[in-house]
C-alpha cells in the first residue's frame, strides 16, 4: 500500500487553521475615523430619528418606503468599506438554494475565476470584479475590511459547522473577489446566498434577509431558475415580489441542456406567463447552459453585461433616499389639507348654528382636534425637512471624504436617467422585433440587449404631444425611471399598442 504524498491534516492542525481564520476575520482595517463618524450619524438618522417621526403618523406603505432608505444606506456603507465595487454597475445573481448561480457565473466568465467554484450554498454575498492584482477582501460584522485567501473563502459555506466544526462565516457580511482576468472593467457580479435551503423550502429567515438586502442594493438582477424544476416556484415568485420593482431583472433558466428543446420552449413560455400574471416585470426569460454545444448560448446575458458595463452609474443612495422620503412628505401634506378642511367645515357650521344649539360643544371639540392635528402635522413637516437637510448634508460630506460627489438631487434629477424620447426608444425595440419576426416573435422574445440599452442610457428628447391616450401617457410619465417600463412592456408586447401611442402624439 503506497503512502499518500502529503499527510492528512491532524485535528490539531485543522483547529489551528480555523483559529487563524477566526483571528483574521476579527482583526481588520477600520474605515477612516471621519467616514466612520459620518456613517454612525447616518445610522442614527435612519434607524432612530426617522422611525420616531413615522410613529407620529405615516402612510400604510411606510415600511416599504423606509426599507428602501435602509437598503440604500447599507449599500453605501458597504461601498465605503469595500471601495473596489464603487462606481461599477453591479449585477446581482439571485435564486433558490442550489439553483446554479455560482456555476452560471463561472460559465459566463469563461474560466473558473471564482476560487475553485464557490459552493452553491454560498452563505455570504460574494462579489467578483476587475482589479490590477488578484485579491480577496471581506467585510466583517464590525465593519472592518479583512484580507482572505482563496482557500479561506472556499471554506466558508453552510456546511462549515459540519466539515470544520466552526461557524466563522457568521463573522463576515460580504466578500469581494478581485481578479485581473475579469472581462468587464466597470461591472461587478454578485453571487448572493440562496434564500432557501432544503429544510426550509419557503425560505430560511436569515438567508432570505441577507439575499434580499444584497439584491436590493444592486443595479440589475439575474434570477436563476433551474430547468430541472420545470417552472418558477411560488416561493421564487413571493421573494421576487419583495425586491424593488425599479431594478431591471432577467430570468435565466439554467441547466437547459437537461431538457428537450420542446420542453425548454414550454418552460420559458410558462415562466413568462406566470410572471405576467403576478405582475413581476422582467426584461427577458432566457434558457442557458454552461455546455457550449448545447445550443443555449450565454450571449443574451453577456450582451447585457457589455451594455451595462459601458455605464457609469452615479451613487444611487441620494436619489433612492429622496424618492423614498418624498411620498412621506406628500402624505403629511395631504393630512394637513384634510385637517384644514375639517376645521373650515366646522367653523362654517358653528357660524350657522344658534348659540343655544346642543351640537355646538361637539363641533367645537372636532374643531379643536382639527386645529391640534394641523399643529402636529406642521411640526412633523418641519421635523422632516430638518432631518432631510441633515441627512443630505451628511451624505455630501461622506461623498467628499470618499472622493465620490453625493449632492442632494434636484427635482429634475428625480425624473430618472434621461427618460426623454421614451417612445422613440420603445419604437426601436419593436421595430427590431418586427424585423426578426419568426420563432422568437411567436413566443414573445424581446431584444434583450436593445432593451438594456434603453434602460441604461436612453437617448435624449422629450415626452410631449397631444394626448388622446392620456391614461397611457400618464402611466409612462409617472414612472420614476425608464427601468420601470419593463412591466408595462411585458403586458403590452404588440406593435398595435405602439402604433396607437405614436398616433396619439401626432
Coordinates of C-alpha atoms in Angstrom, one line a residue:
X1 CA 0.0 0.0 0.0
X2 CA 1.5 3.3 -1.1
X3 CA 1.7 6.2 1.3
X4 CA -0.1 9.4 0.4
X5 CA 2.2 12.1 -0.9
X6 CA 1.0 14.5 1.8
X7 CA -0.1 13.5 5.3
X8 CA -3.7 14.1 6.2
X9 CA -4.0 17.2 8.5
X10 CA -4.5 16.3 12.1
X11 CA -7.4 17.5 14.2
X12 CA -4.9 19.9 15.9
X13 CA -3.9 21.3 12.5
X14 CA -7.5 21.8 11.5
X15 CA -8.3 23.5 14.8
X16 CA -5.3 25.8 14.4
X17 CA -6.3 26.7 10.9
X18 CA -9.8 27.7 12.0
X19 CA -8.4 29.7 14.9
X20 CA -6.2 31.6 12.4
X21 CA -9.2 32.3 10.2
X22 CA -11.2 33.4 13.2
X23 CA -8.4 35.8 14.2
X24 CA -8.2 37.1 10.6
X25 CA -11.9 37.8 10.4
X26 CA -11.9 39.7 13.7
X27 CA -8.9 41.9 13.1
X28 CA -9.4 44.0 10.1
X29 CA -8.8 47.6 8.9
X30 CA -11.4 50.0 10.1
X31 CA -12.7 52.8 7.8
X32 CA -11.1 56.2 8.3
X33 CA -12.4 57.9 11.5
X34 CA -14.2 60.7 9.6
X35 CA -16.0 58.2 7.4
X36 CA -16.9 56.1 10.5
X37 CA -18.3 59.1 12.3
X38 CA -20.4 60.1 9.3
X39 CA -21.7 56.6 8.8
X40 CA -22.7 56.5 12.5
X41 CA -24.6 59.7 12.1
X42 CA -26.4 58.3 9.1
X43 CA -27.3 55.2 11.1
X44 CA -28.8 57.3 13.9
X45 CA -30.9 59.4 11.5
X46 CA -32.2 56.4 9.5
X47 CA -32.7 53.8 12.3
X48 CA -33.7 56.1 15.2
X49 CA -34.9 59.6 14.3
X50 CA -36.9 58.8 11.1
X51 CA -38.8 55.9 12.8
X52 CA -39.6 58.2 15.7
X53 CA -41.1 60.6 13.3
X54 CA -43.1 57.9 11.5
X55 CA -44.7 56.9 14.8
X56 CA -46.5 60.2 14.9
X57 CA -48.3 59.3 11.7
X58 CA -47.5 57.6 8.5
X59 CA -49.0 56.0 5.3
X60 CA -49.7 52.3 5.0
X61 CA -46.6 51.6 2.9
X62 CA -44.2 53.3 5.2
X63 CA -42.4 50.0 6.0
X64 CA -41.6 49.5 2.3
X65 CA -40.5 53.1 1.9
X66 CA -38.3 53.0 4.9
X67 CA -36.9 49.7 3.7
X68 CA -35.7 51.4 0.5
X69 CA -33.9 54.1 2.6
X70 CA -32.3 51.4 4.9
X71 CA -31.1 49.4 1.8
X72 CA -29.6 52.4 0.2
X73 CA -27.7 53.4 3.3
X74 CA -26.5 49.8 3.8
X75 CA -25.2 49.7 0.2
X76 CA -23.4 52.9 0.8
X77 CA -21.8 51.6 4.0
X78 CA -20.5 48.6 2.0
X79 CA -19.1 50.8 -0.7
X80 CA -17.3 52.8 1.9
X81 CA -15.8 49.7 3.5
X82 CA -15.1 47.9 0.2
X83 CA -14.5 50.7 -2.3
X84 CA -13.4 48.3 -5.1
X85 CA -17.0 48.0 -6.1
X86 CA -17.7 51.7 -6.1
X87 CA -18.7 53.3 -9.4
X88 CA -19.4 50.0 -11.0
X89 CA -22.6 48.6 -12.3
X90 CA -23.4 45.7 -10.0
X91 CA -25.4 42.7 -11.3
X92 CA -26.8 40.5 -8.6
X93 CA -27.4 36.8 -9.1
X94 CA -30.4 35.5 -7.1
X95 CA -32.3 32.3 -6.8
X96 CA -33.2 29.4 -4.5
X97 CA -30.8 27.1 -2.8
X98 CA -28.6 25.3 -5.3
X99 CA -30.3 27.0 -8.3
X100 CA -26.9 27.1 -10.0
X101 CA -25.9 30.7 -9.5
X102 CA -22.2 30.2 -8.9
X103 CA -21.9 27.7 -11.7
X104 CA -23.6 30.1 -14.1
X105 CA -21.3 32.9 -13.0
X106 CA -18.2 30.8 -13.8
X107 CA -19.7 29.8 -17.1
X108 CA -20.3 33.4 -18.0
X109 CA -16.7 34.3 -17.1
X110 CA -15.4 31.5 -19.4
X111 CA -13.0 30.4 -16.7
X112 CA -13.2 29.4 -13.1
X113 CA -12.2 32.9 -11.8
X114 CA -14.1 32.3 -8.6
X115 CA -11.9 30.3 -6.3
X116 CA -12.5 26.6 -7.1
X117 CA -16.1 27.5 -8.0
X118 CA -17.8 28.7 -4.8
X119 CA -20.0 26.2 -3.2
X120 CA -23.6 26.7 -4.4
X121 CA -24.6 27.1 -0.7
X122 CA -22.6 30.3 -0.5
X123 CA -23.6 31.8 2.8
X124 CA -22.4 35.4 2.3
X125 CA -22.9 37.7 -0.6
X126 CA -19.8 37.4 -2.8
X127 CA -18.8 39.9 -5.5
X128 CA -16.3 39.4 -8.3
X129 CA -14.9 42.3 -10.2
X130 CA -11.8 43.5 -12.1
X131 CA -8.7 44.7 -10.4
X132 CA -5.0 45.1 -11.3
X133 CA -4.0 42.4 -8.9
X134 CA -5.8 39.2 -7.7
X135 CA -7.2 39.6 -4.2
X136 CA -10.0 38.5 -1.8
X137 CA -11.4 41.1 0.5
X138 CA -14.2 40.8 3.0
X139 CA -16.2 43.0 5.4
X140 CA -16.7 41.6 8.9
X141 CA -19.6 42.3 11.3
X142 CA -17.6 45.1 13.0
X143 CA -17.5 47.0 9.7
X144 CA -13.8 46.2 9.2
X145 CA -12.1 45.2 5.9
X146 CA -10.1 41.9 6.1
X147 CA -8.0 40.1 3.5
X148 CA -8.6 36.4 2.9
X149 CA -7.0 33.7 0.8
X150 CA -8.9 31.7 -1.8
X151 CA -8.9 28.7 0.5
X152 CA -10.3 30.8 3.3
X153 CA -13.3 31.9 1.2
X154 CA -13.9 28.5 -0.2
X155 CA -14.1 27.0 3.3
X156 CA -16.9 29.4 4.4
X157 CA -20.3 27.8 3.5
X158 CA -23.4 26.4 5.1
X159 CA -21.5 23.1 5.7
X160 CA -18.8 24.8 7.7
X161 CA -20.0 23.6 11.0
X162 CA -20.3 20.0 9.8
X163 CA -17.0 20.0 7.9
X164 CA -14.8 22.2 10.0
X165 CA -16.6 22.4 13.4
X166 CA -16.8 26.2 13.2
X167 CA -19.0 29.0 12.0
X168 CA -16.5 31.7 11.1
X169 CA -18.7 32.7 8.2
X170 CA -21.1 34.3 10.6
X171 CA -18.4 36.9 11.3
X172 CA -18.5 38.2 7.7
X173 CA -21.1 40.3 5.9
X174 CA -19.8 40.2 2.4
X175 CA -16.7 39.3 0.3
X176 CA -15.2 40.7 -2.9
X177 CA -13.0 38.6 -5.2
X178 CA -10.8 40.8 -7.3
X179 CA -9.4 39.2 -10.5
X180 CA -7.2 40.8 -13.2
X181 CA -8.8 38.4 -15.7
X182 CA -12.4 39.6 -15.1
X183 CA -13.6 40.7 -18.5
X184 CA -15.8 43.7 -17.6
X185 CA -13.8 46.5 -16.0
X186 CA -16.7 48.7 -15.0
X187 CA -19.1 45.9 -13.8
X188 CA -19.2 43.6 -10.8
X189 CA -21.2 40.3 -10.4
X190 CA -22.7 39.5 -7.0
X191 CA -23.3 35.9 -6.0
X192 CA -25.9 36.1 -3.2
X193 CA -27.0 33.5 -0.7
X194 CA -29.8 31.2 -1.8
X195 CA -32.9 32.5 0.0
X196 CA -34.0 28.9 0.9
X197 CA -32.5 25.6 1.9
X198 CA -33.9 22.1 1.5
X199 CA -35.1 22.1 5.2
X200 CA -36.7 25.5 4.7
X201 CA -38.3 25.4 1.2
X202 CA -40.2 28.6 1.8
X203 CA -37.1 30.5 2.8
X204 CA -34.7 30.5 5.7
X205 CA -35.2 33.8 7.5
X206 CA -31.5 34.6 7.9
X207 CA -30.5 33.7 4.4
X208 CA -33.6 35.4 2.9
X209 CA -32.8 38.6 4.7
X210 CA -29.2 38.5 3.5
X211 CA -30.2 37.8 0.0
X212 CA -32.9 40.5 -0.1
X213 CA -30.6 43.2 1.3
X214 CA -27.9 42.3 -1.2
X215 CA -30.2 42.2 -4.2
X216 CA -32.0 45.4 -3.3
X217 CA -28.6 47.2 -3.4
X218 CA -27.6 46.2 -6.9
X219 CA -28.2 47.9 -10.3
X220 CA -29.7 44.8 -12.1
X221 CA -30.6 41.2 -11.2
X222 CA -30.2 37.9 -12.9
X223 CA -32.7 35.5 -11.3
X224 CA -31.7 31.9 -11.8
X225 CA -34.3 29.1 -12.1
X226 CA -33.2 25.5 -12.7
X227 CA -34.7 23.9 -15.8
X228 CA -34.9 20.7 -13.6
X229 CA -37.9 22.3 -11.8
X230 CA -39.9 22.9 -15.0
X231 CA -41.5 26.0 -13.5
X232 CA -40.7 29.1 -11.4
X233 CA -41.7 28.2 -7.9
X234 CA -44.2 30.0 -5.8
X235 CA -41.5 30.8 -3.2
X236 CA -39.4 32.3 -6.0
X237 CA -42.4 34.5 -7.0
X238 CA -43.0 35.5 -3.4
X239 CA -39.4 36.5 -2.9
X240 CA -39.2 38.4 -6.3
X241 CA -42.2 40.4 -5.3
X242 CA -40.3 41.7 -2.3
X243 CA -37.5 43.2 -4.4
X244 CA -37.5 46.7 -5.7
X245 CA -39.6 46.9 -8.9
X246 CA -37.2 49.7 -10.2
X247 CA -34.3 47.2 -10.6
X248 CA -34.3 45.6 -14.1
X249 CA -34.4 41.8 -13.9
X250 CA -33.7 38.9 -16.2
X251 CA -34.7 35.3 -15.5
X252 CA -32.0 32.8 -16.6
X253 CA -33.2 29.2 -16.9
X254 CA -30.1 27.3 -16.0
X255 CA -29.2 23.7 -17.0
X256 CA -31.3 24.0 -20.1
X257 CA -29.3 21.1 -21.7
X258 CA -31.0 18.7 -19.3
X259 CA -34.4 19.1 -21.1
X260 CA -35.5 18.7 -24.7
X261 CA -35.9 21.8 -26.9
X262 CA -39.6 21.5 -26.8
X263 CA -39.7 21.2 -23.0
X264 CA -37.5 24.3 -22.7
X265 CA -39.7 26.3 -25.0
X266 CA -42.7 25.4 -22.8
X267 CA -40.8 26.1 -19.6
X268 CA -39.8 29.6 -20.9
X269 CA -43.4 30.4 -22.0
X270 CA -44.8 29.2 -18.7
X271 CA -42.4 31.3 -16.7
X272 CA -43.2 34.4 -18.8
X273 CA -46.9 33.8 -18.4
X274 CA -46.6 33.2 -14.6
X275 CA -44.5 36.4 -14.1
X276 CA -47.0 38.5 -16.1
X277 CA -49.9 37.1 -14.0
X278 CA -48.1 38.0 -10.8
X279 CA -47.3 41.5 -12.2
X280 CA -43.5 40.9 -11.8
X281 CA -41.7 42.7 -14.6
X282 CA -38.6 41.3 -16.3
X283 CA -36.6 42.2 -19.3
X284 CA -36.5 38.7 -20.6
X285 CA -36.5 34.9 -19.8
X286 CA -33.5 33.2 -21.4
X287 CA -32.6 29.5 -21.3
X288 CA -28.8 29.0 -20.8
X289 CA -26.3 26.2 -20.3
X290 CA -22.6 26.1 -19.4
X291 CA -22.2 23.5 -22.2
X292 CA -21.3 25.5 -25.3
X293 CA -22.5 22.7 -27.6
X294 CA -26.0 22.5 -26.0
X295 CA -27.5 25.3 -28.2
X296 CA -28.3 27.6 -25.3
X297 CA -25.6 30.3 -25.6
X298 CA -24.8 32.8 -22.8
X299 CA -24.7 35.7 -25.2
X300 CA -28.1 37.1 -24.2
X301 CA -26.6 37.7 -20.7
X302 CA -23.1 38.7 -21.8
X303 CA -24.7 41.3 -24.3
X304 CA -26.5 42.8 -21.3
X305 CA -23.3 42.9 -19.3
X306 CA -21.5 44.6 -22.2
X307 CA -24.2 47.3 -22.3
X308 CA -24.3 47.8 -18.5
X309 CA -20.5 47.8 -18.3
X310 CA -20.5 50.9 -20.5
X311 CA -22.5 52.9 -17.9
X312 CA -21.0 54.9 -15.1
X313 CA -23.7 54.7 -12.5
X314 CA -24.0 57.7 -10.1
X315 CA -24.1 56.8 -6.4
X316 CA -27.7 55.6 -6.1
X317 CA -28.0 56.4 -2.4
X318 CA -29.1 60.1 -2.6
X319 CA -31.6 59.6 -5.3
X320 CA -33.1 56.5 -3.7
X321 CA -33.4 58.2 -0.3
X322 CA -35.1 61.3 -1.7
X323 CA -37.5 59.2 -3.8
X324 CA -38.4 57.2 -0.7
X325 CA -38.9 60.3 1.5
X326 CA -40.9 62.3 -1.0
X327 CA -44.2 60.1 -0.6
X328 CA -44.0 60.6 3.2
X329 CA -43.9 64.4 2.7
X330 CA -46.8 64.2 0.3
X331 CA -48.7 62.1 2.9
X332 CA -48.2 64.7 5.6
X333 CA -49.3 67.5 3.2
X334 CA -52.4 65.5 2.3
X335 CA -53.3 65.0 6.0
X336 CA -52.7 68.7 6.6
X337 CA -55.1 69.6 3.8
X338 CA -57.7 67.3 5.3
X339 CA -57.3 68.8 8.8
X340 CA -57.7 72.3 7.3
X341 CA -60.8 71.2 5.5
X342 CA -62.3 69.7 8.7
X343 CA -61.6 72.9 10.6
X344 CA -63.1 75.1 7.9
X345 CA -66.2 72.9 7.7
X346 CA -66.7 73.1 11.5
X347 CA -66.1 76.8 11.5
X348 CA -68.8 77.3 8.9
X349 CA -71.2 75.0 10.8
X350 CA -70.6 76.9 14.0
X351 CA -71.3 80.2 12.4
X352 CA -74.7 78.9 11.1
X353 CA -75.9 77.4 14.4
X354 CA -77.8 79.4 17.1
X355 CA -76.0 80.0 20.3
X356 CA -78.1 77.5 22.3
X357 CA -77.8 74.6 19.9
X358 CA -76.6 71.4 21.7
X359 CA -74.3 70.4 18.8
X360 CA -72.0 73.4 19.4
X361 CA -69.9 71.6 22.0
X362 CA -69.4 68.6 19.7
X363 CA -68.4 70.8 16.8
X364 CA -66.1 72.8 18.9
X365 CA -64.4 69.6 20.0
X366 CA -64.0 68.5 16.4
X367 CA -62.7 71.9 15.5
X368 CA -60.1 71.8 18.4
X369 CA -59.0 68.4 17.3
X370 CA -58.5 69.6 13.7
X371 CA -56.5 72.6 14.9
X372 CA -54.3 70.3 17.1
X373 CA -53.9 67.9 14.1
X374 CA -52.8 70.9 11.9
X375 CA -50.2 72.0 14.6
X376 CA -48.9 68.4 14.9
X377 CA -48.7 67.9 11.1
X378 CA -46.9 71.3 10.6
X379 CA -44.4 70.3 13.3
X380 CA -43.9 66.9 11.5
X381 CA -43.2 68.7 8.2
X382 CA -40.7 71.0 10.0
X383 CA -39.0 67.9 11.6
X384 CA -38.9 66.0 8.3
X385 CA -37.4 69.0 6.5
X386 CA -34.7 69.3 9.2
X387 CA -33.9 65.6 9.1
X388 CA -33.8 65.6 5.3
X389 CA -31.3 68.6 5.4
X390 CA -29.1 66.8 7.9
X391 CA -29.2 63.5 6.1
X392 CA -28.1 65.0 2.8
X393 CA -25.5 67.2 4.5
X394 CA -24.0 64.0 5.9
X395 CA -24.2 62.3 2.5
X396 CA -22.5 65.2 0.9
X397 CA -19.7 65.2 3.5
X398 CA -19.3 61.5 3.1
X399 CA -19.0 61.9 -0.6
X400 CA -16.3 64.4 -0.2
X401 CA -14.4 62.1 2.2
X402 CA -14.7 59.2 -0.4
X403 CA -14.0 61.4 -3.4
X404 CA -17.4 60.5 -4.8
X405 CA -19.7 63.6 -5.0
X406 CA -23.1 62.9 -3.5
X407 CA -25.1 66.1 -3.6
X408 CA -28.8 66.3 -2.9
X409 CA -30.6 65.5 -6.1
X410 CA -32.9 68.2 -7.6
X411 CA -36.4 67.5 -8.7
X412 CA -35.2 67.3 -12.3
X413 CA -32.6 64.6 -11.2
X414 CA -35.5 62.6 -9.8
X415 CA -37.1 62.3 -13.2
X416 CA -34.7 59.4 -14.0
X417 CA -31.8 58.7 -16.3
X418 CA -32.6 60.6 -19.5
X419 CA -36.2 59.4 -19.6
X420 CA -36.7 61.6 -22.7
X421 CA -37.7 60.3 -26.1
X422 CA -39.1 57.2 -24.4
X423 CA -41.4 56.4 -27.3
X424 CA -38.6 56.7 -29.9
X425 CA -36.6 54.1 -27.9
X426 CA -39.6 51.8 -27.5
X427 CA -40.2 52.1 -31.2
X428 CA -36.7 51.0 -32.0
X429 CA -37.2 47.9 -29.9
X430 CA -40.5 46.9 -31.5
X431 CA -39.1 47.6 -35.0
X432 CA -36.2 45.3 -34.3
X433 CA -38.6 42.6 -33.1
X434 CA -40.7 43.1 -36.2
X435 CA -37.6 42.8 -38.4
X436 CA -36.7 39.5 -36.8
X437 CA -40.2 38.0 -36.8
X438 CA -40.3 34.3 -36.6
X439 CA -40.0 31.8 -33.8
X440 CA -38.8 34.5 -31.4
X441 CA -41.7 36.8 -32.4
X442 CA -44.2 34.0 -31.8
X443 CA -43.1 33.3 -28.2
X444 CA -42.8 37.0 -27.3
X445 CA -39.0 37.1 -27.0
X446 CA -37.6 40.7 -26.7
X447 CA -34.4 42.1 -28.0
X448 CA -32.7 42.0 -24.6
X449 CA -29.6 44.0 -25.5
X450 CA -31.7 46.7 -27.0
X451 CA -33.9 46.9 -24.0
X452 CA -30.9 47.0 -21.8
X453 CA -29.6 50.0 -23.7
X454 CA -32.9 51.8 -23.2
X455 CA -33.0 51.2 -19.5
X456 CA -29.3 52.1 -19.1
X457 CA -28.8 55.0 -21.4
X458 CA -31.8 56.1 -23.5
X459 CA -31.4 58.9 -26.0
X460 CA -32.5 62.4 -25.1
X461 CA -35.7 64.1 -26.3
X462 CA -39.0 65.0 -24.6
X463 CA -42.2 63.0 -23.9
X464 CA -44.8 65.6 -25.2
X465 CA -47.7 65.7 -27.6
X466 CA -51.4 65.8 -28.0
X467 CA -52.6 63.1 -25.6
X468 CA -55.6 61.3 -27.0
X469 CA -54.4 58.3 -25.0
X470 CA -53.9 60.3 -21.8
X471 CA -54.1 57.4 -19.4
X472 CA -51.2 55.5 -21.1
X473 CA -49.2 58.7 -21.4
X474 CA -49.7 59.5 -17.7
X475 CA -48.6 56.0 -16.8
X476 CA -45.3 56.5 -18.7
X477 CA -44.8 60.0 -17.3
X478 CA -45.3 58.7 -13.7
X479 CA -42.5 56.2 -14.0
X480 CA -39.6 57.2 -11.7
X481 CA -37.1 55.9 -14.3
X482 CA -37.1 54.0 -17.6
X483 CA -36.4 50.7 -16.0
X484 CA -39.9 50.6 -14.6
X485 CA -41.3 50.5 -18.1
X486 CA -40.4 46.8 -18.2
X487 CA -43.6 45.5 -16.6
X488 CA -45.7 47.7 -18.9
X489 CA -43.8 46.3 -21.9
X490 CA -44.4 42.7 -20.8
X491 CA -48.1 43.3 -20.7
X492 CA -48.4 45.2 -24.0
X493 CA -46.0 43.4 -26.4
X494 CA -47.7 44.3 -29.6
X495 CA -46.9 46.6 -32.5
X496 CA -50.6 47.8 -32.5
X497 CA -50.1 49.2 -29.0
X498 CA -47.0 51.1 -30.0
X499 CA -48.8 52.4 -33.1
X500 CA -51.6 53.8 -31.0
X501 CA -49.1 55.7 -28.9
X502 CA -47.3 57.1 -31.9
X503 CA -50.6 58.2 -33.5
X504 CA -51.7 59.8 -30.2
X505 CA -48.7 62.1 -30.4
X506 CA -49.3 63.2 -34.0

